[in-house]
Coordinates of C-alpha atoms in Angstrom, one line a residue:
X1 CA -39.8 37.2 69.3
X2 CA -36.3 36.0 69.6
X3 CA -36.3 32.7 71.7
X4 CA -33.4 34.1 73.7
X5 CA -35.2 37.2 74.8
X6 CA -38.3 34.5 75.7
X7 CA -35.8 33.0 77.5
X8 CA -34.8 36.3 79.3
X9 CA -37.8 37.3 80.0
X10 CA -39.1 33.9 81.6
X11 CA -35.7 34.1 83.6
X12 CA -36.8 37.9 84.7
X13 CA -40.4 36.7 85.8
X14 CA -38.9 33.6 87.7
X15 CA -40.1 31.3 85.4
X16 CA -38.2 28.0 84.4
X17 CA -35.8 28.6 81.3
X18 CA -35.2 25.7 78.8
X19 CA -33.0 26.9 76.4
X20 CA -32.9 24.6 73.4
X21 CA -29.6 23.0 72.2
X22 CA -28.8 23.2 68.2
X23 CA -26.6 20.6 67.5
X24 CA -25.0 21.9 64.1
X25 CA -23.6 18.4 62.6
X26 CA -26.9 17.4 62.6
X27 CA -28.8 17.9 59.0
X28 CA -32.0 19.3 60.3
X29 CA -30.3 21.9 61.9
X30 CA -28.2 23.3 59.4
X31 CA -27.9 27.1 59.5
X32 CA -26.4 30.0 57.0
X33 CA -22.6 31.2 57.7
X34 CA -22.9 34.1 60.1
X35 CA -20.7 36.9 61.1
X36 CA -17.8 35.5 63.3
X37 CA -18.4 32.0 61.8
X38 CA -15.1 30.0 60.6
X39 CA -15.3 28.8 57.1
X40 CA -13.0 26.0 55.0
X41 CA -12.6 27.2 51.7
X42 CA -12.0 24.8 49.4
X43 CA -11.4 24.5 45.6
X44 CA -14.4 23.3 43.7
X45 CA -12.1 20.4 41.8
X46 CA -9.0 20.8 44.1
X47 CA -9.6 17.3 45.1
X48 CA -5.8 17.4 47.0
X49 CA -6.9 20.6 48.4
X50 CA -6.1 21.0 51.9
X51 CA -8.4 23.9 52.5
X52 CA -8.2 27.6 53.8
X53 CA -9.9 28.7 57.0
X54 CA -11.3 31.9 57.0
X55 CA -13.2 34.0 60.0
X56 CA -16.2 36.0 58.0
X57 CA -16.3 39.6 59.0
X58 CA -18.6 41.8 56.8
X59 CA -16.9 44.2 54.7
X60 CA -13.8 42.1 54.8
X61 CA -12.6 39.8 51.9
X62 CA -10.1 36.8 50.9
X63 CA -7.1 37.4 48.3
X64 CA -5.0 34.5 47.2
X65 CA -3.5 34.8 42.9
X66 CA -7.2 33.5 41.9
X67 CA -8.8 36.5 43.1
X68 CA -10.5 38.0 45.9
X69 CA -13.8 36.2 47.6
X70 CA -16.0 38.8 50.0
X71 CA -17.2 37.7 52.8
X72 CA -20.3 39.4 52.4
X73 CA -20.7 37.1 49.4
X74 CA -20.4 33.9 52.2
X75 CA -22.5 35.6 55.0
X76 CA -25.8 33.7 54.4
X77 CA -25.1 31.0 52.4
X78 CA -25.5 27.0 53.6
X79 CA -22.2 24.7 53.6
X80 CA -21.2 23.2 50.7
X81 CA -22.5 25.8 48.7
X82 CA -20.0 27.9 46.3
X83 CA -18.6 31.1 46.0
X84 CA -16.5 32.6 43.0
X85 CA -12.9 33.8 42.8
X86 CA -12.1 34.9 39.8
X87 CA -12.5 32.3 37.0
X88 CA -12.7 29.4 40.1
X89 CA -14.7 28.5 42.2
X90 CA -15.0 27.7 45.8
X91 CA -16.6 25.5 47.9
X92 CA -17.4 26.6 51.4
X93 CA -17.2 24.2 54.4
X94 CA -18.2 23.8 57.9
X95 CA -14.7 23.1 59.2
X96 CA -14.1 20.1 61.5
X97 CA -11.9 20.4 64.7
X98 CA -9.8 18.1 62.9
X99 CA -9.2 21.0 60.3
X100 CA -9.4 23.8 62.8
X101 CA -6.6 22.0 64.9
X102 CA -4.7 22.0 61.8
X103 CA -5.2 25.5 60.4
X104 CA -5.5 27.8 63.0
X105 CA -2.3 30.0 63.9
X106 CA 0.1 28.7 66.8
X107 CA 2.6 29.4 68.8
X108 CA 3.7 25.6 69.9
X109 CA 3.4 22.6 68.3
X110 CA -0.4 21.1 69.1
X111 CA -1.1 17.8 70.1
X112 CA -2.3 16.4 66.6
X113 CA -6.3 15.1 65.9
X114 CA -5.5 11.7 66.0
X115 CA -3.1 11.7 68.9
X116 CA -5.8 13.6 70.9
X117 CA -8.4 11.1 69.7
X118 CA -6.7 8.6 70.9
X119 CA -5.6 9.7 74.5
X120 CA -9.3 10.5 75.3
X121 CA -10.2 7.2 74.2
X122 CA -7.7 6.0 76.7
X123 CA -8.6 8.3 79.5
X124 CA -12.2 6.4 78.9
X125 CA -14.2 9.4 80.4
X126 CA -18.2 8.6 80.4
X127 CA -20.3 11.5 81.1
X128 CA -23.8 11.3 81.6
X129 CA -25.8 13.9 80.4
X130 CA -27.1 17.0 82.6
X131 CA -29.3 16.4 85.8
X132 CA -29.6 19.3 88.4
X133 CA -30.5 17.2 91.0
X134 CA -26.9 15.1 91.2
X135 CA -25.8 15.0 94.6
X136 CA -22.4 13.5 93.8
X137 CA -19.8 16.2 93.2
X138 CA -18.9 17.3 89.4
X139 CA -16.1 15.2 87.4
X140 CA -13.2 17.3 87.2
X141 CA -10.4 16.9 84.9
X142 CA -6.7 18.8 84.8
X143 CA -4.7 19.5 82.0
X144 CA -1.2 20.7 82.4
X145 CA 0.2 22.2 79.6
X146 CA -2.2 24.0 77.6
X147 CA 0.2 24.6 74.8
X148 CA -2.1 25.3 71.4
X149 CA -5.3 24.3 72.9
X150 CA -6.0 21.6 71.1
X151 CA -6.3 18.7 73.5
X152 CA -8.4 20.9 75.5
X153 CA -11.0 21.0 73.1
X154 CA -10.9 17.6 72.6
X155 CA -11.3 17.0 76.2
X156 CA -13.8 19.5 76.7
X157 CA -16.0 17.9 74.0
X158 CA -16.1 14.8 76.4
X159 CA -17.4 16.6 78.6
X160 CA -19.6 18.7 77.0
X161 CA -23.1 16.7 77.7
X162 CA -22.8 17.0 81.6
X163 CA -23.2 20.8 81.9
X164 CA -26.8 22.2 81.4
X165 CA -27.5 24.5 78.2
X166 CA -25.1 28.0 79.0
X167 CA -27.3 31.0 79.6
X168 CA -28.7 33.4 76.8
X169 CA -26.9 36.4 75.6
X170 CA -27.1 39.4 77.6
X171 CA -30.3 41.5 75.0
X172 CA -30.3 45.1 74.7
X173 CA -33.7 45.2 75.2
X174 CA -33.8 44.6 78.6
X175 CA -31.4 47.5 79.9
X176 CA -33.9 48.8 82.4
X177 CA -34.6 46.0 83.9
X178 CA -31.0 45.0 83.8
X179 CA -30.5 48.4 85.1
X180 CA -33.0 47.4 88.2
X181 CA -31.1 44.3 88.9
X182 CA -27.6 45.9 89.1
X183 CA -29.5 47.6 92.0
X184 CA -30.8 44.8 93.8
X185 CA -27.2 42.8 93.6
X186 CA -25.0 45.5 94.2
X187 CA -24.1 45.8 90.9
X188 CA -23.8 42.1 89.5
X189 CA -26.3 42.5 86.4
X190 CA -28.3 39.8 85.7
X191 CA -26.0 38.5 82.5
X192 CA -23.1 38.3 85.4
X193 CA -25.5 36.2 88.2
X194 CA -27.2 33.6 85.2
X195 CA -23.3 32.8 84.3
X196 CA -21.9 32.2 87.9
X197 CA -25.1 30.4 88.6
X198 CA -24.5 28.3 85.3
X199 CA -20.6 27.8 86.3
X200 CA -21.9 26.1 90.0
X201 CA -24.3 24.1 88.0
X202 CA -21.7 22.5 85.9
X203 CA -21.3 18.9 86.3
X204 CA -18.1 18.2 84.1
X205 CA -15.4 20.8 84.4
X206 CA -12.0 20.5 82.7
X207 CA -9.2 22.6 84.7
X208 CA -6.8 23.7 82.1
X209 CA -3.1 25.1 83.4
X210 CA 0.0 26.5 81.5
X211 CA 2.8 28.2 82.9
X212 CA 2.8 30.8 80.2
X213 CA 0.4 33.6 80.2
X214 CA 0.9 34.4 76.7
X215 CA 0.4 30.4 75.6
X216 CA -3.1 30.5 78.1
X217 CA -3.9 33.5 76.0
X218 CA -3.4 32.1 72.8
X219 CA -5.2 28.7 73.4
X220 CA -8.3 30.5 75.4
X221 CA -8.7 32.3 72.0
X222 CA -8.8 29.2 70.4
X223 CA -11.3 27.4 72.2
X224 CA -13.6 29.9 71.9
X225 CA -13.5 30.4 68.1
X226 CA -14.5 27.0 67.6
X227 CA -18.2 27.0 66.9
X228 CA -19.0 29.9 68.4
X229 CA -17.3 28.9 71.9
X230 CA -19.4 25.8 71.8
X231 CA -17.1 24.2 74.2
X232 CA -14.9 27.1 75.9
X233 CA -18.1 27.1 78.6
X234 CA -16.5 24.0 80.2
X235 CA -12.7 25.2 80.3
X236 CA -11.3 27.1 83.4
X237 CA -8.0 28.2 82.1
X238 CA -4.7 28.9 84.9
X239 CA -1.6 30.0 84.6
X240 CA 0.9 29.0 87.4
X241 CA 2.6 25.6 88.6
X242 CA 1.2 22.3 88.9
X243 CA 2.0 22.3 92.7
X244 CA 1.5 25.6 93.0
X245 CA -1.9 25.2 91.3
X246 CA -3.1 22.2 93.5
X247 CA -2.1 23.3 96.9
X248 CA -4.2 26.9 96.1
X249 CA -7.2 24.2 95.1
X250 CA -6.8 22.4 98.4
X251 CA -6.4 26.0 100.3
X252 CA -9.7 27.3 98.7
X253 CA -12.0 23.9 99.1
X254 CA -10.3 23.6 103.1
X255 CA -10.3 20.5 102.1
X256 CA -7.5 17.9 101.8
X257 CA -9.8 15.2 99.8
X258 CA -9.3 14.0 96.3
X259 CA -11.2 16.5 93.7
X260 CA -9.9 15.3 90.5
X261 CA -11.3 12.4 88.1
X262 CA -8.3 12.2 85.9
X263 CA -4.6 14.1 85.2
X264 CA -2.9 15.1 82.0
X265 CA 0.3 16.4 82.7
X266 CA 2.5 17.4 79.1
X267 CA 5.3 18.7 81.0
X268 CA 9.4 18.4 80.6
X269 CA 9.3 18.1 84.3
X270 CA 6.5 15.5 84.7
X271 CA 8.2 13.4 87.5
X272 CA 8.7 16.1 89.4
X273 CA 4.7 17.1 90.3
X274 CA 3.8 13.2 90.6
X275 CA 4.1 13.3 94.4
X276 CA 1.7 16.1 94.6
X277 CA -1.1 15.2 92.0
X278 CA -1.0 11.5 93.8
X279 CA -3.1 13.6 96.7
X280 CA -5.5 15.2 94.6
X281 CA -6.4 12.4 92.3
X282 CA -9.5 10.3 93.0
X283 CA -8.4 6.7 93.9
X284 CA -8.9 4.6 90.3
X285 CA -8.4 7.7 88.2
X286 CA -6.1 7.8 85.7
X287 CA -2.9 9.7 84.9
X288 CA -1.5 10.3 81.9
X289 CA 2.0 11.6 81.3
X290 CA 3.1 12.7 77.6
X291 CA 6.4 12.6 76.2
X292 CA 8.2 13.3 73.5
X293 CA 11.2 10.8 74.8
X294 CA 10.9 7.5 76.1
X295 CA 13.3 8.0 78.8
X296 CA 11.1 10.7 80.7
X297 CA 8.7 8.4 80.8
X298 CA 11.3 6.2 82.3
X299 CA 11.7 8.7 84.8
X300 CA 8.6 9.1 86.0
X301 CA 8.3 5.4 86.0
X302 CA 11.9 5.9 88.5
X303 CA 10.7 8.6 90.7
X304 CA 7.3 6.7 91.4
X305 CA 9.1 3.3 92.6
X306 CA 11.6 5.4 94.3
X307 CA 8.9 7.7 96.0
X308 CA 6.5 4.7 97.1
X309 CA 3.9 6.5 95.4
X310 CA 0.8 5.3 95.0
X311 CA 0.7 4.8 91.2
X312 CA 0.2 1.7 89.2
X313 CA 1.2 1.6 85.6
X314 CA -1.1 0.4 83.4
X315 CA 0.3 0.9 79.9
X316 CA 2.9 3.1 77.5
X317 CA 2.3 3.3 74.2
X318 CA 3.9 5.2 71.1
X319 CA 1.8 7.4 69.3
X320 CA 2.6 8.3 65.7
X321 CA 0.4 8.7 62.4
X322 CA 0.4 4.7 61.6
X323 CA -0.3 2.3 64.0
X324 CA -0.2 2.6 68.3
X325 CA 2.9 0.7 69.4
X326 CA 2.9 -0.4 73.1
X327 CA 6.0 -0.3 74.8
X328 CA 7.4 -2.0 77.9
X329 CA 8.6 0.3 80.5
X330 CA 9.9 -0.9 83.9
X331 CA 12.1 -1.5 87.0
X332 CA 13.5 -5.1 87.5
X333 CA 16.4 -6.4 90.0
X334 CA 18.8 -8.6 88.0
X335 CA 19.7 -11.9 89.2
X336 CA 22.6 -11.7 91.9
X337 CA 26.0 -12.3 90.4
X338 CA 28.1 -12.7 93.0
X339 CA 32.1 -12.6 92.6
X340 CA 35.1 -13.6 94.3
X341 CA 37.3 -10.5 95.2
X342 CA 40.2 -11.3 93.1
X343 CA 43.4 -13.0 95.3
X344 CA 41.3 -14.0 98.1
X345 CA 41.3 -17.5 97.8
X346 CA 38.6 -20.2 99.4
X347 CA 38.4 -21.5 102.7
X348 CA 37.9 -25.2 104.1
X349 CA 34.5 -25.0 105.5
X350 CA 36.4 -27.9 108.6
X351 CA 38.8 -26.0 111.3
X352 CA 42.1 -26.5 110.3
X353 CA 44.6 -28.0 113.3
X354 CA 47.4 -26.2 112.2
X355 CA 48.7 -23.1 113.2
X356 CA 46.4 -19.9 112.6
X357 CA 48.2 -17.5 110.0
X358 CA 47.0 -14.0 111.0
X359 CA 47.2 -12.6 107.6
X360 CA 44.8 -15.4 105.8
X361 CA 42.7 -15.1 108.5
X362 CA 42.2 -11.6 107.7
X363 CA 42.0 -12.0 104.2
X364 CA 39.0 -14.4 104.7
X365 CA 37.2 -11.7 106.7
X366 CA 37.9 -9.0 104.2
X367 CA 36.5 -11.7 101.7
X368 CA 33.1 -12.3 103.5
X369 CA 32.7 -8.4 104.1
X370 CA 33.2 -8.1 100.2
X371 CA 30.7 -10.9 99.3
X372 CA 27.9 -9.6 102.2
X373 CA 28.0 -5.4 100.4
X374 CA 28.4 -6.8 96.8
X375 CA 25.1 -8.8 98.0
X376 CA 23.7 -6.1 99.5
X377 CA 24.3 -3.5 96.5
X378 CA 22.8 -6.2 94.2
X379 CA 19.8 -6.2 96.1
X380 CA 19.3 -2.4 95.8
X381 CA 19.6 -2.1 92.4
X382 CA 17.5 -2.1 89.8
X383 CA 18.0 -1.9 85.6
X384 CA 15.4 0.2 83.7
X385 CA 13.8 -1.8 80.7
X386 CA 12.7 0.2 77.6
X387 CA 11.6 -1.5 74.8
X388 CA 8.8 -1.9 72.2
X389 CA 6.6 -4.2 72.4
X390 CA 6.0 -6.9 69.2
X391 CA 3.9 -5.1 66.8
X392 CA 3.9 -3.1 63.6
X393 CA 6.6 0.1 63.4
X394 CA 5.3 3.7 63.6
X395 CA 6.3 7.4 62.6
X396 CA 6.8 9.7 64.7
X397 CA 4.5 11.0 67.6
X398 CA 5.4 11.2 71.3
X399 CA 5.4 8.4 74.2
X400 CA 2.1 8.4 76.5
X401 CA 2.6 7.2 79.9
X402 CA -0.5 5.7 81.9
X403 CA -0.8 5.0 85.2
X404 CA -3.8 4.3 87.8
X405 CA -4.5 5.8 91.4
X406 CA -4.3 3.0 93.8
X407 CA -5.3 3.2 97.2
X408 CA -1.8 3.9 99.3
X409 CA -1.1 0.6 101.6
X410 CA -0.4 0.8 105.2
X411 CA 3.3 -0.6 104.3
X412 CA 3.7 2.1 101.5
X413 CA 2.9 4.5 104.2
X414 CA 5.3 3.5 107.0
X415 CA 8.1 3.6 104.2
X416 CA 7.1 7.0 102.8
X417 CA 7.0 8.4 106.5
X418 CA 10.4 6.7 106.7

């Protein structure tokens, strides 16, 4: 018997389920290429061969000026295995997200392997694994700006050991009894209770937003034709505003406490929602902010000192294919420079004797009123610094802005309210 309809059936008798988890990368576990499987297809002694992927569908087949390759002639075979096309020959991969990120079709520009890489690293997310009997509430993580997809599945496979095993494929062998529980629930079958019931089980949840419904679209495809959907189980996908988005959250949970672990906000706009994630965000989470120019992240770095919000920067850093430059991005008040209005000459600091001239007198008082604003004015401003910080050069890549939830101070407070 199938071990999902086992599983099924134990579900239907109201006995535990313990679906097993097959970890594919592992060797022990290594299974034939199914239908609906991505494959890398790769020339036998093309050692500068980038790869093709390929989605196997039975009775469908691969051209390129070689030859043709049939799927049905990949459909059962084990990775690394080959296939012929024409006089060459092929070797057949398990891609890596690494290549899928790569190869798949877009419609933006993705967030490249290594960049992602290294901005989860950054975001330092620990997840245990699963236990149903947590009492804390589940990590939960927003993305803004879906784009291609491709962070999301990065993220998503951080957070993939804190969600129990998803429940089995609905079996047609079962339709009578499905049939029977349709009845009992009103018409939610039993494939549509074990995945609600597996979505409020989850313990590491990673809210993904774009403000395009075609782009959402696009990228929900791609995170589920990654091994199967592997990690689309731990993705709710949006499409709407950031604000718009977290003050629906707060309406629905009637609650105005923090719910999120940690922010990701790819935006053109980013200083513009930073006021309204501050609410949401857990106090010592972390916010990231990525750029293509280092002056947005200049503006956010503005909008937060001008705002009071409560926000501490942590790091920027320059991604790019080489090395990680750090950058130095902040606010600093230059050193008072006070001048002289020209023609207004110096007073003695002793009374004079002497007759008072009217118009001197004047001119000294214009002179101190000139001297008290040009202090004044040097006291509210502030220069923006943006420079790289000593280290080896870099190509490319976007600017990554990182900044910690702080708890807001009673004197951050009274000026905000101000």
């Amino acid at each position: 018997m199938h071990p999902g309809m086992k599983v099924a059936r134990a579900t239907l008798r109201g006995l535990p389920a313990n679906p097993r988890r097959c970890f594919s990368a592992t060797a022990f576990c290594r299974r034939p290429f199914e239908e609906r499987d991505y494959v890398l297809l790769k020339k036998k002694r093309g050692y500068d061969d980038q790869g093709t992927l390929c989605k196997l569908k039975s009775g469908h087949s691969y051209h390129n000026h070689f030859g043709v390759i049939h799927h049905n002639d990949i459909i059962g075979k084990e990775p690394r295995q080959v296939v012929k096309c024409g006089s060459n020959e092929y070797r057949i991969h398990e891609p890596t997200l690494a290549d899928y990120v790569r190869l798949t079709p877009r419609l933006v520009t993705p967030i490249y392997p290594h960049d992602a890489n290294l901005i989860v690293s950054l975001l330092d997310i620990h997840v245990d694994t699963y236990a149903s009997s947590a009492d804390s509430p589940p990590m939960e993580i927003l993305e803004a700006g879906t784009g291609h997809g491709a962070l999301t599945l990065h993220l998503s496979r951080a957070l993939h050991a804190g969600n129990p095993p998803p429940p089995p494929p609905k079996s047609p062998a079962f339709d009578d009894e499905q049939n029977m529980e349709d009845a009992v629930y009103d018409g939610a079958g039993l494939d549509e209770l074990n995945q609600k019931s597996w979505q409020d089980d989850r313990r590491a949840i990673l809210h993904s937003l774009d403000i395009s419904a075609k782009h959402s679209k696009h990228a929900r495809k791609i995170v589920a034709g990654f091994k199967r959907g592997m990690y689309a189980r731990n993705v709710d996908f949006h499409v709407g505003d950031v604000s718009a988005w977290i003050a629906q959250q707060k309406a629905s949970r009637k609650t105005d406490d923090p719910f999120l672990s940690h922010v990701f906000l790819d935006l053109p706009s980013s200083q513009s929602h930073l006021a309204n994630v501050a609410p949401a965000l857990h106090p010592n989470g972390m916010l990231a902010v990525f750029n293509p120019s280092i002056t947005q992240i200049g503006e956010c770095v503005d909008e937060i000192r001008k705002q009071h919000m409560p926000y501490v920067l942590e790091q920027v850093v320059e991604l790019g294919v080489g090395t990680v430059r750090e950058w130095d991005v902040r606010q600093v008040k230059p050193r008072a420079t006070l001048k002289k209005p020209l023609g207004v000459e110096s007073e003695p600091s002793s009374p004079s004797t002497g007759p008072v001239d009217p118009e001197k007198e004047q001119q000294a008082r214009d002179g101190e009123l000139a001297e008290e604003l040009l202090e004044k004015q040097e006291e509210e401003k502030w220069a923006m610094i943006c420079r790289p910080k000593a280290g080896q050069m870099v190509v490319g890549g976007g600017f990554l802005g990182l900044w910690r939830r702080m708890e807001r101070s009673s004197t951050a407070d009274s000026q905000a309210e101000a």
